[in-house]
mmCIF file of N, CA, C and O in Angstrom:
data_model
loop_
_atom_site.group_PDB
_atom_site.id
_atom_site.type_symbol
_atom_site.label_atom_id
_atom_site.label_comp_id
_atom_site.label_asym_id
_atom_site.label_seq_id
_atom_site.Cartn_x
_atom_site.Cartn_y
_atom_site.Cartn_z
ATOM 1 N N MET A 1 -175.265 -43.194 -94.552
ATOM 2 C CA MET A 1 -175.375 -43.965 -93.485
ATOM 3 C C MET A 1 -176.275 -45.182 -93.670
ATOM 4 O O MET A 1 -177.104 -44.879 -94.005
ATOM 5 N N GLY A 2 -175.488 -46.282 -93.055
ATOM 6 C CA GLY A 2 -176.392 -47.480 -93.236
ATOM 7 C C GLY A 2 -177.572 -47.378 -91.832
ATOM 8 O O GLY A 2 -177.473 -46.893 -91.259
ATOM 9 N N LYS A 3 -178.570 -48.648 -92.005
ATOM 10 C CA LYS A 3 -179.683 -48.342 -91.630
ATOM 11 C C LYS A 3 -178.929 -48.810 -89.752
ATOM 12 O O LYS A 3 -179.645 -48.280 -88.952
ATOM 13 N N GLU A 4 -177.910 -49.861 -89.735
ATOM 14 C CA GLU A 4 -177.680 -49.830 -88.235
ATOM 15 C C GLU A 4 -176.867 -48.988 -87.728
ATOM 16 O O GLU A 4 -176.467 -48.822 -86.656
ATOM 17 N N THR A 5 -176.025 -48.194 -88.441
ATOM 18 C CA THR A 5 -175.421 -46.849 -87.921
ATOM 19 C C THR A 5 -176.758 -46.068 -87.659
ATOM 20 O O THR A 5 -176.193 -45.487 -85.990
ATOM 21 N N THR A 6 -177.539 -45.772 -88.232
ATOM 22 C CA THR A 6 -178.359 -44.823 -88.144
ATOM 23 C C THR A 6 -179.288 -45.220 -86.771
ATOM 24 O O THR A 6 -179.519 -44.565 -85.895
ATOM 25 N N GLU A 7 -179.599 -46.434 -86.377
ATOM 26 C CA GLU A 7 -180.237 -46.833 -85.266
ATOM 27 C C GLU A 7 -179.691 -47.052 -84.415
ATOM 28 O O GLU A 7 -179.555 -46.364 -82.833
ATOM 29 N N THR A 8 -177.891 -46.840 -84.286
ATOM 30 C CA THR A 8 -176.906 -46.767 -83.214
ATOM 31 C C THR A 8 -176.929 -45.299 -82.771
ATOM 32 O O THR A 8 -176.969 -44.709 -81.541
ATOM 33 N N VAL A 9 -176.958 -44.365 -83.671
ATOM 34 C CA VAL A 9 -176.780 -42.782 -83.598
ATOM 35 C C VAL A 9 -178.073 -42.532 -82.824
ATOM 36 O O VAL A 9 -178.113 -41.996 -81.707
ATOM 37 N N ASN A 10 -179.233 -43.156 -83.495
ATOM 38 C CA ASN A 10 -180.491 -42.396 -82.669
ATOM 39 C C ASN A 10 -180.591 -43.208 -81.113
ATOM 40 O O ASN A 10 -180.773 -42.719 -80.373
ATOM 41 N N LYS A 11 -179.996 -44.814 -80.702
ATOM 42 C CA LYS A 11 -180.189 -45.065 -79.055
ATOM 43 C C LYS A 11 -178.895 -44.278 -78.824
ATOM 44 O O LYS A 11 -179.366 -43.660 -77.402
ATOM 45 N N VAL A 12 -177.780 -43.746 -78.961
ATOM 46 C CA VAL A 12 -177.163 -42.367 -78.342
ATOM 47 C C VAL A 12 -177.680 -41.651 -77.995
ATOM 48 O O VAL A 12 -177.443 -40.906 -76.966
ATOM 49 N N ASN A 13 -178.315 -40.745 -79.299
ATOM 50 C CA ASN A 13 -179.275 -39.559 -79.018
ATOM 51 C C ASN A 13 -180.328 -39.541 -77.744
ATOM 52 O O ASN A 13 -180.267 -38.775 -76.721
ATOM 53 N N ALA A 14 -181.173 -41.013 -77.922
ATOM 54 C CA ALA A 14 -182.042 -41.120 -76.663
ATOM 55 C C ALA A 14 -181.423 -41.208 -75.357
ATOM 56 O O ALA A 14 -182.154 -40.846 -74.540
ATOM 57 N N LYS A 15 -180.181 -41.801 -75.282
ATOM 58 C CA LYS A 15 -179.614 -42.229 -73.920
ATOM 59 C C LYS A 15 -179.005 -40.776 -73.422
ATOM 60 O O LYS A 15 -179.277 -40.441 -72.538
ATOM 61 N N LEU A 16 -178.546 -39.826 -74.399
ATOM 62 C CA LEU A 16 -177.851 -38.810 -74.016
ATOM 63 C C LEU A 16 -179.282 -37.603 -73.603
ATOM 64 O O LEU A 16 -178.919 -36.699 -72.738
ATOM 65 N N ALA A 17 -180.548 -37.748 -74.400
ATOM 66 C CA ALA A 17 -181.522 -36.748 -73.866
ATOM 67 C C ALA A 17 -182.191 -37.076 -72.941
ATOM 68 O O ALA A 17 -182.696 -36.277 -71.939
ATOM 69 N N LEU A 18 -182.125 -38.528 -72.546
ATOM 70 C CA LEU A 18 -183.039 -39.054 -70.884
ATOM 71 C C LEU A 18 -181.877 -38.769 -69.724
ATOM 72 O O LEU A 18 -182.003 -37.875 -69.013
ATOM 73 N N PHE A 19 -180.755 -38.639 -69.749
ATOM 74 C CA PHE A 19 -179.436 -38.381 -69.065
ATOM 75 C C PHE A 19 -179.852 -36.517 -68.972
ATOM 76 O O PHE A 19 -179.865 -36.308 -67.795
ATOM 77 N N LYS A 20 -179.697 -35.955 -70.048
ATOM 78 C CA LYS A 20 -179.335 -34.791 -69.890
ATOM 79 C C LYS A 20 -181.495 -33.998 -69.229
ATOM 80 O O LYS A 20 -181.116 -33.509 -68.272
ATOM 81 N N ALA A 21 -182.276 -34.923 -69.480
ATOM 82 C CA ALA A 21 -183.813 -34.507 -69.271
ATOM 83 C C ALA A 21 -183.542 -34.611 -67.742
ATOM 84 O O ALA A 21 -184.101 -34.034 -66.602
ATOM 85 N N LEU A 22 -183.100 -35.630 -67.287
ATOM 86 C CA LEU A 22 -182.966 -36.082 -66.001
ATOM 87 C C LEU A 22 -181.699 -35.463 -64.901
ATOM 88 O O LEU A 22 -182.379 -35.156 -63.780
ATOM 89 N N LYS A 23 -180.755 -34.742 -65.831
ATOM 90 C CA LYS A 23 -179.939 -33.483 -65.025
ATOM 91 C C LYS A 23 -180.785 -32.185 -65.156
ATOM 92 O O LYS A 23 -181.041 -31.997 -64.077
ATOM 93 N N GLU A 24 -181.601 -31.856 -65.443
ATOM 94 C CA GLU A 24 -182.460 -31.082 -65.946
ATOM 95 C C GLU A 24 -183.462 -30.984 -65.021
ATOM 96 O O GLU A 24 -184.227 -29.876 -63.887
ATOM 97 N N ALA A 25 -184.287 -32.566 -64.380
ATOM 98 C CA ALA A 25 -184.894 -32.479 -63.557
ATOM 99 C C ALA A 25 -184.903 -32.641 -62.133
ATOM 100 O O ALA A 25 -185.333 -32.564 -60.999
ATOM 101 N N GLY A 26 -183.075 -32.514 -62.125
ATOM 102 C CA GLY A 26 -182.896 -32.213 -60.548
ATOM 103 C C GLY A 26 -182.128 -33.350 -60.039
ATOM 104 O O GLY A 26 -181.520 -33.604 -58.924
ATOM 105 N N TYR A 27 -181.832 -34.494 -60.718
ATOM 106 C CA TYR A 27 -181.622 -36.031 -60.341
ATOM 107 C C TYR A 27 -180.127 -36.084 -60.071
ATOM 108 O O TYR A 27 -179.380 -35.265 -61.434
ATOM 109 N N ARG A 28 -179.482 -36.541 -59.231
ATOM 110 C CA ARG A 28 -178.021 -36.696 -59.591
ATOM 111 C C ARG A 28 -177.754 -38.002 -60.565
ATOM 112 O O ARG A 28 -178.341 -39.165 -60.395
ATOM 113 N N THR A 29 -177.214 -37.764 -61.881
ATOM 114 C CA THR A 29 -177.467 -38.675 -62.632
ATOM 115 C C THR A 29 -176.102 -38.924 -63.278
ATOM 116 O O THR A 29 -175.090 -38.492 -63.417
ATOM 117 N N GLU A 30 -175.635 -40.479 -63.522
ATOM 118 C CA GLU A 30 -174.367 -40.855 -64.130
ATOM 119 C C GLU A 30 -174.881 -41.671 -65.651
ATOM 120 O O GLU A 30 -176.041 -42.175 -65.898
ATOM 121 N N LEU A 31 -174.080 -41.575 -66.516
ATOM 122 C CA LEU A 31 -173.712 -42.696 -67.900
ATOM 123 C C LEU A 31 -172.407 -43.153 -67.551
ATOM 124 O O LEU A 31 -171.718 -42.813 -67.803
ATOM 125 N N ASP A 32 -172.797 -44.414 -66.912
ATOM 126 C CA ASP A 32 -171.619 -45.439 -66.961
ATOM 127 C C ASP A 32 -170.913 -45.603 -68.270
ATOM 128 O O ASP A 32 -171.654 -45.356 -69.282
ATOM 129 N N SER A 33 -169.949 -46.438 -68.199
ATOM 130 C CA SER A 33 -169.238 -47.139 -68.971
ATOM 131 C C SER A 33 -170.297 -47.771 -69.859
ATOM 132 O O SER A 33 -170.010 -48.093 -71.248
ATOM 133 N N SER A 34 -171.625 -48.881 -69.362
ATOM 134 C CA SER A 34 -172.652 -49.318 -70.323
ATOM 135 C C SER A 34 -173.410 -48.385 -70.917
ATOM 136 O O SER A 34 -174.521 -48.687 -71.346
ATOM 137 N N SER A 35 -173.216 -47.178 -70.833
ATOM 138 C CA SER A 35 -173.990 -46.041 -71.424
ATOM 139 C C SER A 35 -175.282 -46.500 -71.084
ATOM 140 O O SER A 35 -176.093 -45.495 -71.711
ATOM 141 N N VAL A 36 -175.703 -46.962 -69.701
ATOM 142 C CA VAL A 36 -176.888 -46.459 -69.142
ATOM 143 C C VAL A 36 -177.510 -45.368 -68.151
ATOM 144 O O VAL A 36 -176.769 -45.301 -67.006
ATOM 145 N N PRO A 37 -177.966 -44.515 -68.400
ATOM 146 C CA PRO A 37 -178.535 -43.288 -67.721
ATOM 147 C C PRO A 37 -179.213 -43.902 -66.244
ATOM 148 O O PRO A 37 -179.945 -44.610 -66.714
ATOM 149 N N THR A 38 -178.885 -43.467 -65.276
ATOM 150 C CA THR A 38 -178.904 -44.191 -64.036
ATOM 151 C C THR A 38 -178.679 -42.778 -63.058
ATOM 152 O O THR A 38 -177.762 -42.220 -62.880
ATOM 153 N N VAL A 39 -179.758 -42.883 -62.284
ATOM 154 C CA VAL A 39 -180.174 -42.194 -61.528
ATOM 155 C C VAL A 39 -179.828 -42.738 -60.058
ATOM 156 O O VAL A 39 -180.285 -43.697 -59.436
ATOM 157 N N ILE A 40 -179.284 -41.549 -59.012
ATOM 158 C CA ILE A 40 -178.807 -42.360 -58.268
ATOM 159 C C ILE A 40 -179.007 -41.305 -56.988
ATOM 160 O O ILE A 40 -179.384 -40.184 -56.644
ATOM 161 N N CYS A 41 -179.820 -41.984 -55.885
ATOM 162 C CA CYS A 41 -180.662 -41.868 -54.865
ATOM 163 C C CYS A 41 -180.064 -41.473 -53.512
ATOM 164 O O CYS A 41 -178.702 -42.127 -53.433
ATOM 165 N N LYS A 42 -180.249 -40.875 -52.590
ATOM 166 C CA LYS A 42 -179.581 -40.528 -51.855
ATOM 167 C C LYS A 42 -179.676 -41.637 -50.351
ATOM 168 O O LYS A 42 -178.457 -42.112 -49.568
ATOM 169 N N ASN A 43 -180.548 -42.393 -50.438
ATOM 170 C CA ASN A 43 -181.251 -43.420 -49.695
ATOM 171 C C ASN A 43 -181.658 -44.474 -50.574
ATOM 172 O O ASN A 43 -182.797 -43.942 -50.771
ATOM 173 N N ALA A 44 -182.365 -45.018 -49.510
ATOM 174 C CA ALA A 44 -183.356 -46.440 -50.046
ATOM 175 C C ALA A 44 -185.156 -46.001 -49.991
ATOM 176 O O ALA A 44 -185.507 -45.926 -50.867
ATOM 177 N N ASP A 45 -185.047 -44.618 -48.938
ATOM 178 C CA ASP A 45 -186.481 -44.374 -48.815
ATOM 179 C C ASP A 45 -187.209 -43.431 -50.213
ATOM 180 O O ASP A 45 -187.660 -43.401 -50.249
ATOM 181 N N ASP A 46 -186.059 -42.772 -50.824
ATOM 182 C CA ASP A 46 -186.169 -41.768 -51.732
ATOM 183 C C ASP A 46 -186.398 -43.077 -53.014
ATOM 184 O O ASP A 46 -187.167 -42.426 -54.028
ATOM 185 N N MET A 47 -186.195 -44.127 -52.997
ATOM 186 C CA MET A 47 -186.049 -44.881 -54.608
ATOM 187 C C MET A 47 -187.258 -45.115 -54.713
ATOM 188 O O MET A 47 -187.519 -45.044 -56.085
ATOM 189 N N GLU A 48 -188.395 -45.265 -53.934
ATOM 190 C CA GLU A 48 -190.111 -45.393 -54.894
ATOM 191 C C GLU A 48 -190.496 -44.002 -55.490
ATOM 192 O O GLU A 48 -190.876 -44.787 -56.430
ATOM 193 N N HIS A 49 -190.166 -43.205 -54.326
ATOM 194 C CA HIS A 49 -190.955 -42.257 -54.919
ATOM 195 C C HIS A 49 -189.917 -41.621 -56.642
ATOM 196 O O HIS A 49 -190.405 -41.393 -57.294
ATOM 197 N N THR A 50 -189.075 -41.800 -56.673
ATOM 198 C CA THR A 50 -187.309 -41.579 -57.586
ATOM 199 C C THR A 50 -187.655 -42.176 -59.114
ATOM 200 O O THR A 50 -188.275 -41.963 -60.045
ATOM 201 N N ILE A 51 -188.513 -43.783 -58.941
ATOM 202 C CA ILE A 51 -188.658 -44.568 -59.688
ATOM 203 C C ILE A 51 -189.868 -43.885 -60.288
ATOM 204 O O ILE A 51 -189.856 -43.887 -61.750
ATOM 205 N N LYS A 52 -191.128 -43.514 -59.624
ATOM 206 C CA LYS A 52 -192.395 -43.253 -60.522
ATOM 207 C C LYS A 52 -192.035 -41.940 -61.299
ATOM 208 O O LYS A 52 -192.591 -41.953 -62.091
ATOM 209 N N GLU A 53 -191.221 -40.964 -60.827
ATOM 210 C CA GLU A 53 -190.648 -39.677 -61.226
ATOM 211 C C GLU A 53 -190.102 -40.172 -62.678
ATOM 212 O O GLU A 53 -190.300 -39.114 -63.608
ATOM 213 N N VAL A 54 -188.821 -40.983 -62.557
ATOM 214 C CA VAL A 54 -188.069 -41.356 -63.714
ATOM 215 C C VAL A 54 -188.934 -42.029 -64.580
ATOM 216 O O VAL A 54 -188.670 -41.674 -65.841
ATOM 217 N N LYS A 55 -189.831 -42.920 -64.486
ATOM 218 C CA LYS A 55 -190.860 -43.550 -65.326
ATOM 219 C C LYS A 55 -191.730 -42.424 -66.093
ATOM 220 O O LYS A 55 -191.853 -42.934 -66.984
ATOM 221 N N LYS A 56 -192.199 -41.715 -65.385
ATOM 222 C CA LYS A 56 -192.648 -40.477 -66.176
ATOM 223 C C LYS A 56 -191.846 -39.682 -66.994
ATOM 224 O O LYS A 56 -192.729 -39.610 -68.134
ATOM 225 N N ILE A 57 -190.803 -39.357 -66.661
ATOM 226 C CA ILE A 57 -189.424 -38.445 -68.010
ATOM 227 C C ILE A 57 -189.631 -39.794 -69.111
ATOM 228 O O ILE A 57 -189.450 -39.542 -69.909
ATOM 229 N N VAL A 58 -189.204 -40.814 -68.716
ATOM 230 C CA VAL A 58 -188.918 -42.119 -69.466
ATOM 231 C C VAL A 58 -190.079 -41.994 -70.562
ATOM 232 O O VAL A 58 -189.811 -42.101 -71.774
ATOM 233 N N LYS A 59 -191.576 -41.924 -70.050
ATOM 234 C CA LYS A 59 -192.660 -41.914 -70.626
ATOM 235 C C LYS A 59 -192.798 -40.779 -71.480
ATOM 236 O O LYS A 59 -193.047 -40.929 -72.962
ATOM 237 N N ASP A 60 -192.664 -39.836 -71.013
ATOM 238 C CA ASP A 60 -192.594 -38.271 -71.832
ATOM 239 C C ASP A 60 -191.634 -38.163 -73.136
ATOM 240 O O ASP A 60 -192.009 -37.773 -74.408
ATOM 241 N N LEU A 61 -190.155 -38.758 -72.798
ATOM 242 C CA LEU A 61 -189.507 -38.823 -74.001
ATOM 243 C C LEU A 61 -189.632 -39.759 -74.796
ATOM 244 O O LEU A 61 -188.911 -39.980 -75.667
ATOM 245 N N GLU A 62 -190.387 -40.873 -74.870
ATOM 246 C CA GLU A 62 -190.782 -41.998 -75.360
ATOM 247 C C GLU A 62 -189.343 -42.628 -75.380
ATOM 248 O O GLU A 62 -189.205 -43.725 -76.644
ATOM 249 N N TYR A 63 -188.822 -42.943 -74.509
ATOM 250 C CA TYR A 63 -187.112 -43.393 -74.734
ATOM 251 C C TYR A 63 -187.790 -45.061 -74.284
ATOM 252 O O TYR A 63 -188.565 -45.550 -73.411
ATOM 253 N N ASN A 64 -186.893 -45.660 -75.158
ATOM 254 C CA ASN A 64 -187.495 -47.614 -75.256
ATOM 255 C C ASN A 64 -185.818 -48.446 -75.106
ATOM 256 O O ASN A 64 -185.953 -49.081 -75.543
ATOM 257 N N SER A 65 -185.112 -47.679 -74.290
ATOM 258 C CA SER A 65 -183.996 -48.461 -73.832
ATOM 259 C C SER A 65 -183.409 -48.340 -72.534
ATOM 260 O O SER A 65 -184.532 -48.222 -71.898
ATOM 261 N N SER A 66 -182.611 -49.057 -72.275
ATOM 262 C CA SER A 66 -182.539 -49.263 -70.884
ATOM 263 C C SER A 66 -181.954 -47.922 -69.352
ATOM 264 O O SER A 66 -181.657 -46.850 -70.373
ATOM 265 N N PHE A 67 -182.716 -47.885 -68.469
ATOM 266 C CA PHE A 67 -182.027 -46.725 -67.688
ATOM 267 C C PHE A 67 -182.094 -47.181 -66.130
ATOM 268 O O PHE A 67 -182.477 -48.529 -66.059
ATOM 269 N N GLY A 68 -181.593 -47.085 -65.164
ATOM 270 C CA GLY A 68 -181.580 -47.496 -64.035
ATOM 271 C C GLY A 68 -181.870 -46.366 -63.062
ATOM 272 O O GLY A 68 -181.352 -45.275 -62.868
ATOM 273 N N VAL A 69 -182.246 -46.598 -61.687
ATOM 274 C CA VAL A 69 -182.464 -46.224 -60.658
ATOM 275 C C VAL A 69 -181.363 -47.017 -59.388
ATOM 276 O O VAL A 69 -182.002 -47.785 -59.235
ATOM 277 N N ARG A 70 -180.443 -46.199 -58.476
ATOM 278 C CA ARG A 70 -179.994 -46.882 -57.323
ATOM 279 C C ARG A 70 -179.398 -46.003 -56.450
ATOM 280 O O ARG A 70 -179.571 -44.930 -56.351
ATOM 281 N N ILE A 71 -179.082 -46.539 -55.185
ATOM 282 C CA ILE A 71 -178.596 -45.934 -54.277
ATOM 283 C C ILE A 71 -177.447 -45.560 -54.431
ATOM 284 O O ILE A 71 -176.657 -46.256 -54.892
ATOM 285 N N MET A 72 -176.869 -44.352 -53.503
ATOM 286 C CA MET A 72 -175.399 -43.868 -53.425
ATOM 287 C C MET A 72 -175.257 -45.166 -52.724
ATOM 288 O O MET A 72 -174.867 -45.609 -51.626
ATOM 289 N N ARG A 73 -173.588 -45.191 -53.163
ATOM 290 C CA ARG A 73 -172.331 -46.548 -52.992
ATOM 291 C C ARG A 73 -171.299 -45.684 -52.100
ATOM 292 O O ARG A 73 -171.430 -44.558 -52.447
ATOM 293 N N ARG A 74 -170.645 -46.567 -51.033
ATOM 294 C CA ARG A 74 -169.562 -45.772 -50.656
ATOM 295 C C ARG A 74 -168.621 -44.738 -51.934
ATOM 296 O O ARG A 74 -168.308 -44.310 -51.433
ATOM 297 N N GLY A 75 -168.215 -45.692 -52.717
ATOM 298 C CA GLY A 75 -167.366 -45.316 -53.930
ATOM 299 C C GLY A 75 -168.103 -44.022 -54.578
ATOM 300 O O GLY A 75 -167.369 -43.322 -55.366
ATOM 301 N N ASP A 76 -169.343 -43.535 -53.902
ATOM 302 C CA ASP A 76 -169.823 -42.561 -54.969
ATOM 303 C C ASP A 76 -169.447 -41.258 -54.063
ATOM 304 O O ASP A 76 -169.716 -40.344 -54.537
ATOM 305 N N ILE A 77 -168.943 -41.505 -52.777
ATOM 306 C CA ILE A 77 -168.417 -40.310 -52.193
ATOM 307 C C ILE A 77 -167.868 -38.730 -52.933
ATOM 308 O O ILE A 77 -168.185 -37.871 -53.121
ATOM 309 N N ASN A 78 -167.332 -39.382 -54.269
ATOM 310 C CA ASN A 78 -166.669 -38.482 -55.423
ATOM 311 C C ASN A 78 -167.617 -37.680 -56.194
ATOM 312 O O ASN A 78 -167.319 -36.586 -56.749
ATOM 313 N N LEU A 79 -168.704 -38.578 -56.341
ATOM 314 C CA LEU A 79 -169.653 -37.829 -57.275
ATOM 315 C C LEU A 79 -170.592 -36.937 -56.421
ATOM 316 O O LEU A 79 -171.217 -36.282 -56.727
ATOM 317 N N VAL A 80 -170.413 -36.790 -54.803
ATOM 318 C CA VAL A 80 -171.113 -36.079 -53.883
ATOM 319 C C VAL A 80 -171.177 -34.265 -54.788
ATOM 320 O O VAL A 80 -170.689 -34.094 -54.716
ATOM 321 N N GLU A 81 -172.220 -33.761 -54.321
ATOM 322 C CA GLU A 81 -172.722 -32.635 -55.205
ATOM 323 C C GLU A 81 -172.556 -31.776 -53.619
ATOM 324 O O GLU A 81 -172.806 -32.166 -52.698
ATOM 325 N N ASP A 82 -172.811 -30.734 -53.925
ATOM 326 C CA ASP A 82 -172.800 -29.773 -52.867
ATOM 327 C C ASP A 82 -173.947 -29.721 -51.813
ATOM 328 O O ASP A 82 -173.941 -29.690 -50.842
ATOM 329 N N ASP A 83 -174.837 -30.617 -52.124
ATOM 330 C CA ASP A 83 -176.305 -30.582 -51.103
ATOM 331 C C ASP A 83 -175.979 -31.673 -50.104
ATOM 332 O O ASP A 83 -176.603 -31.733 -49.237
ATOM 333 N N VAL A 84 -174.781 -32.418 -50.064
ATOM 334 C CA VAL A 84 -174.167 -33.801 -49.327
ATOM 335 C C VAL A 84 -172.972 -33.452 -48.934
ATOM 336 O O VAL A 84 -171.819 -33.582 -49.945
ATOM 337 N N VAL A 85 -172.808 -33.373 -47.690
ATOM 338 C CA VAL A 85 -170.907 -33.195 -47.303
ATOM 339 C C VAL A 85 -170.309 -34.569 -47.825
ATOM 340 O O VAL A 85 -170.794 -35.606 -46.855
ATOM 341 N N ALA A 86 -169.407 -34.596 -48.476
ATOM 342 C CA ALA A 86 -168.789 -35.856 -48.586
ATOM 343 C C ALA A 86 -168.340 -36.670 -47.305
ATOM 344 O O ALA A 86 -167.644 -35.890 -45.868
ATOM 345 N N GLY A 87 -168.395 -37.721 -47.188
ATOM 346 C CA GLY A 87 -167.866 -38.741 -45.678
ATOM 347 C C GLY A 87 -169.577 -38.554 -44.677
ATOM 348 O O GLY A 87 -168.925 -39.235 -43.486
ATOM 349 N N SER A 88 -170.155 -37.787 -45.406
ATOM 350 C CA SER A 88 -171.395 -37.927 -44.146
ATOM 351 C C SER A 88 -171.919 -39.420 -44.056
ATOM 352 O O SER A 88 -171.555 -39.819 -44.714
ATOM 353 N N GLU A 89 -172.347 -39.445 -42.815
ATOM 354 C CA GLU A 89 -173.139 -40.834 -42.697
ATOM 355 C C GLU A 89 -174.234 -41.189 -43.781
ATOM 356 O O GLU A 89 -174.238 -41.917 -43.711
ATOM 357 N N GLU A 90 -175.168 -40.168 -43.775
ATOM 358 C CA GLU A 90 -175.705 -40.508 -45.018
ATOM 359 C C GLU A 90 -175.466 -40.864 -46.432
ATOM 360 O O GLU A 90 -175.962 -41.631 -46.652
ATOM 361 N N ALA A 91 -174.444 -40.543 -46.495
ATOM 362 C CA ALA A 91 -173.693 -41.020 -47.738
ATOM 363 C C ALA A 91 -173.431 -42.459 -47.613
ATOM 364 O O ALA A 91 -172.853 -42.956 -48.691
ATOM 365 N N VAL A 92 -172.795 -42.490 -46.585
ATOM 366 C CA VAL A 92 -171.731 -43.769 -46.637
ATOM 367 C C VAL A 92 -173.169 -45.053 -46.411
ATOM 368 O O VAL A 92 -172.766 -45.969 -46.330
ATOM 369 N N ALA A 93 -174.020 -44.309 -45.734
ATOM 370 C CA ALA A 93 -175.342 -45.485 -45.534
ATOM 371 C C ALA A 93 -175.512 -46.502 -46.115
ATOM 372 O O ALA A 93 -175.762 -47.715 -45.866
ATOM 373 N N ALA A 94 -175.384 -46.093 -47.368
ATOM 374 C CA ALA A 94 -175.716 -46.541 -48.363
ATOM 375 C C ALA A 94 -174.660 -47.275 -49.333
ATOM 376 O O ALA A 94 -174.704 -47.195 -50.403
ATOM 377 N N GLU A 95 -174.015 -47.965 -48.642
ATOM 378 C CA GLU A 95 -173.081 -48.433 -49.321
ATOM 379 C C GLU A 95 -173.496 -49.789 -50.065
ATOM 380 O O GLU A 95 -174.357 -50.774 -49.788
ATOM 381 N N ASP A 96 -172.656 -50.053 -51.133
ATOM 382 C CA ASP A 96 -172.324 -51.616 -52.131
ATOM 383 C C ASP A 96 -174.038 -51.943 -52.244
ATOM 384 O O ASP A 96 -174.038 -53.114 -51.831
ATOM 385 N N THR A 97 -174.840 -51.117 -52.696
ATOM 386 C CA THR A 97 -176.245 -51.932 -52.922
ATOM 387 C C THR A 97 -176.417 -52.415 -54.357
ATOM 388 O O THR A 97 -176.099 -51.010 -55.336
ATOM 389 N N ASP A 98 -176.855 -53.145 -54.848
ATOM 390 C CA ASP A 98 -177.356 -53.192 -56.743
ATOM 391 C C ASP A 98 -178.179 -52.111 -57.312
ATOM 392 O O ASP A 98 -178.947 -51.602 -56.652
ATOM 393 N N ALA A 99 -177.541 -51.771 -58.104
ATOM 394 C CA ALA A 99 -178.707 -50.675 -58.924
ATOM 395 C C ALA A 99 -180.126 -52.046 -59.347
ATOM 396 O O ALA A 99 -179.780 -52.795 -59.836
ATOM 397 N N ILE A 100 -180.743 -51.269 -59.840
ATOM 398 C CA ILE A 100 -182.414 -51.810 -60.658
ATOM 399 C C ILE A 100 -182.305 -51.249 -61.953
ATOM 400 O O ILE A 100 -182.171 -50.219 -62.242
ATOM 401 N N ASP A 101 -181.891 -52.071 -62.929
ATOM 402 C CA ASP A 101 -181.592 -51.721 -64.359
ATOM 403 C C ASP A 101 -182.904 -52.082 -64.847
ATOM 404 O O ASP A 101 -183.379 -53.495 -65.128
ATOM 405 N N PHE A 102 -183.501 -51.213 -65.301
ATOM 406 C CA PHE A 102 -184.757 -51.470 -66.250
ATOM 407 C C PHE A 102 -184.297 -51.426 -67.847
ATOM 408 O O PHE A 102 -183.732 -50.825 -68.528
ATOM 409 N N ASN A 103 -185.414 -52.185 -68.383
ATOM 410 C CA ASN A 103 -184.962 -52.059 -70.173
ATOM 411 C C ASN A 103 -186.092 -52.352 -70.980
ATOM 412 O O ASN A 103 -186.703 -52.581 -71.562
ATOM 413 N N ASN A 104 -186.870 -51.256 -69.495
ATOM 414 C CA ASN A 104 -188.047 -50.341 -70.020
ATOM 415 C C ASN A 104 -189.466 -51.409 -70.357
ATOM 416 O O ASN A 104 -189.826 -51.322 -71.416
ATOM 417 N N ASP A 105 -189.211 -52.583 -69.689
ATOM 418 C CA ASP A 105 -189.731 -53.589 -69.747
ATOM 419 C C ASP A 105 -191.359 -53.182 -68.995
ATOM 420 O O ASP A 105 -190.708 -53.430 -67.329
ATOM 421 N N SER A 106 -192.122 -53.400 -69.255
ATOM 422 C CA SER A 106 -193.304 -53.116 -67.991
ATOM 423 C C SER A 106 -193.009 -53.979 -67.155
ATOM 424 O O SER A 106 -194.037 -53.729 -65.830
ATOM 425 N N GLU A 107 -193.270 -55.477 -67.350
ATOM 426 C CA GLU A 107 -193.002 -56.407 -66.080
ATOM 427 C C GLU A 107 -191.931 -56.766 -65.155
ATOM 428 O O GLU A 107 -192.059 -56.328 -63.925
ATOM 429 N N ALA A 108 -190.844 -55.766 -65.730
ATOM 430 C CA ALA A 108 -189.822 -55.500 -64.501
ATOM 431 C C ALA A 108 -190.087 -54.417 -63.982
ATOM 432 O O ALA A 108 -189.846 -53.937 -62.869
ATOM 433 N N ILE A 109 -190.317 -53.482 -64.599
ATOM 434 C CA ILE A 109 -190.785 -52.565 -63.939
ATOM 435 C C ILE A 109 -191.812 -52.512 -62.515
ATOM 436 O O ILE A 109 -191.951 -52.051 -61.802
ATOM 437 N N GLN A 110 -192.818 -53.144 -63.248
ATOM 438 C CA GLN A 110 -194.020 -53.792 -62.063
ATOM 439 C C GLN A 110 -193.426 -54.171 -60.973
ATOM 440 O O GLN A 110 -193.915 -54.036 -59.701
ATOM 441 N N GLN A 111 -192.264 -55.398 -61.000
ATOM 442 C CA GLN A 111 -191.818 -55.544 -60.118
ATOM 443 C C GLN A 111 -190.955 -55.165 -59.161
ATOM 444 O O GLN A 111 -191.163 -55.198 -58.375
ATOM 445 N N ALA A 112 -190.265 -54.182 -59.848
ATOM 446 C CA ALA A 112 -189.733 -53.192 -59.237
ATOM 447 C C ALA A 112 -190.155 -52.176 -58.038
ATOM 448 O O ALA A 112 -189.793 -52.129 -56.892
ATOM 449 N N VAL A 113 -191.605 -51.833 -58.607
ATOM 450 C CA VAL A 113 -192.207 -51.010 -58.018
ATOM 451 C C VAL A 113 -193.151 -51.688 -57.098
ATOM 452 O O VAL A 113 -193.567 -51.963 -55.934
#
């Protein structure tokens, strides 16, 4: 395997490891088409605390690629797990809000927090 291929495989493995760690920590997590592990918060009030906790996990894993934290959107009703009833006001209230996508850049993280 060439150096580029090895680096690509390592990045994919790191993203999958972060995704798994976030799931194991109890977060609702997605790995969308852009392969960015993203935590989905129930509402905006949870974001600040969630960002701090996710940053700790990222640091512990020595993960150095992109990740995201966002609140639930109207289209996420299909992703709802047992703890939220589909169609509830709480799930629908957080409609169409942009995700915060971190490139593990300390300046971007500080601005978000």
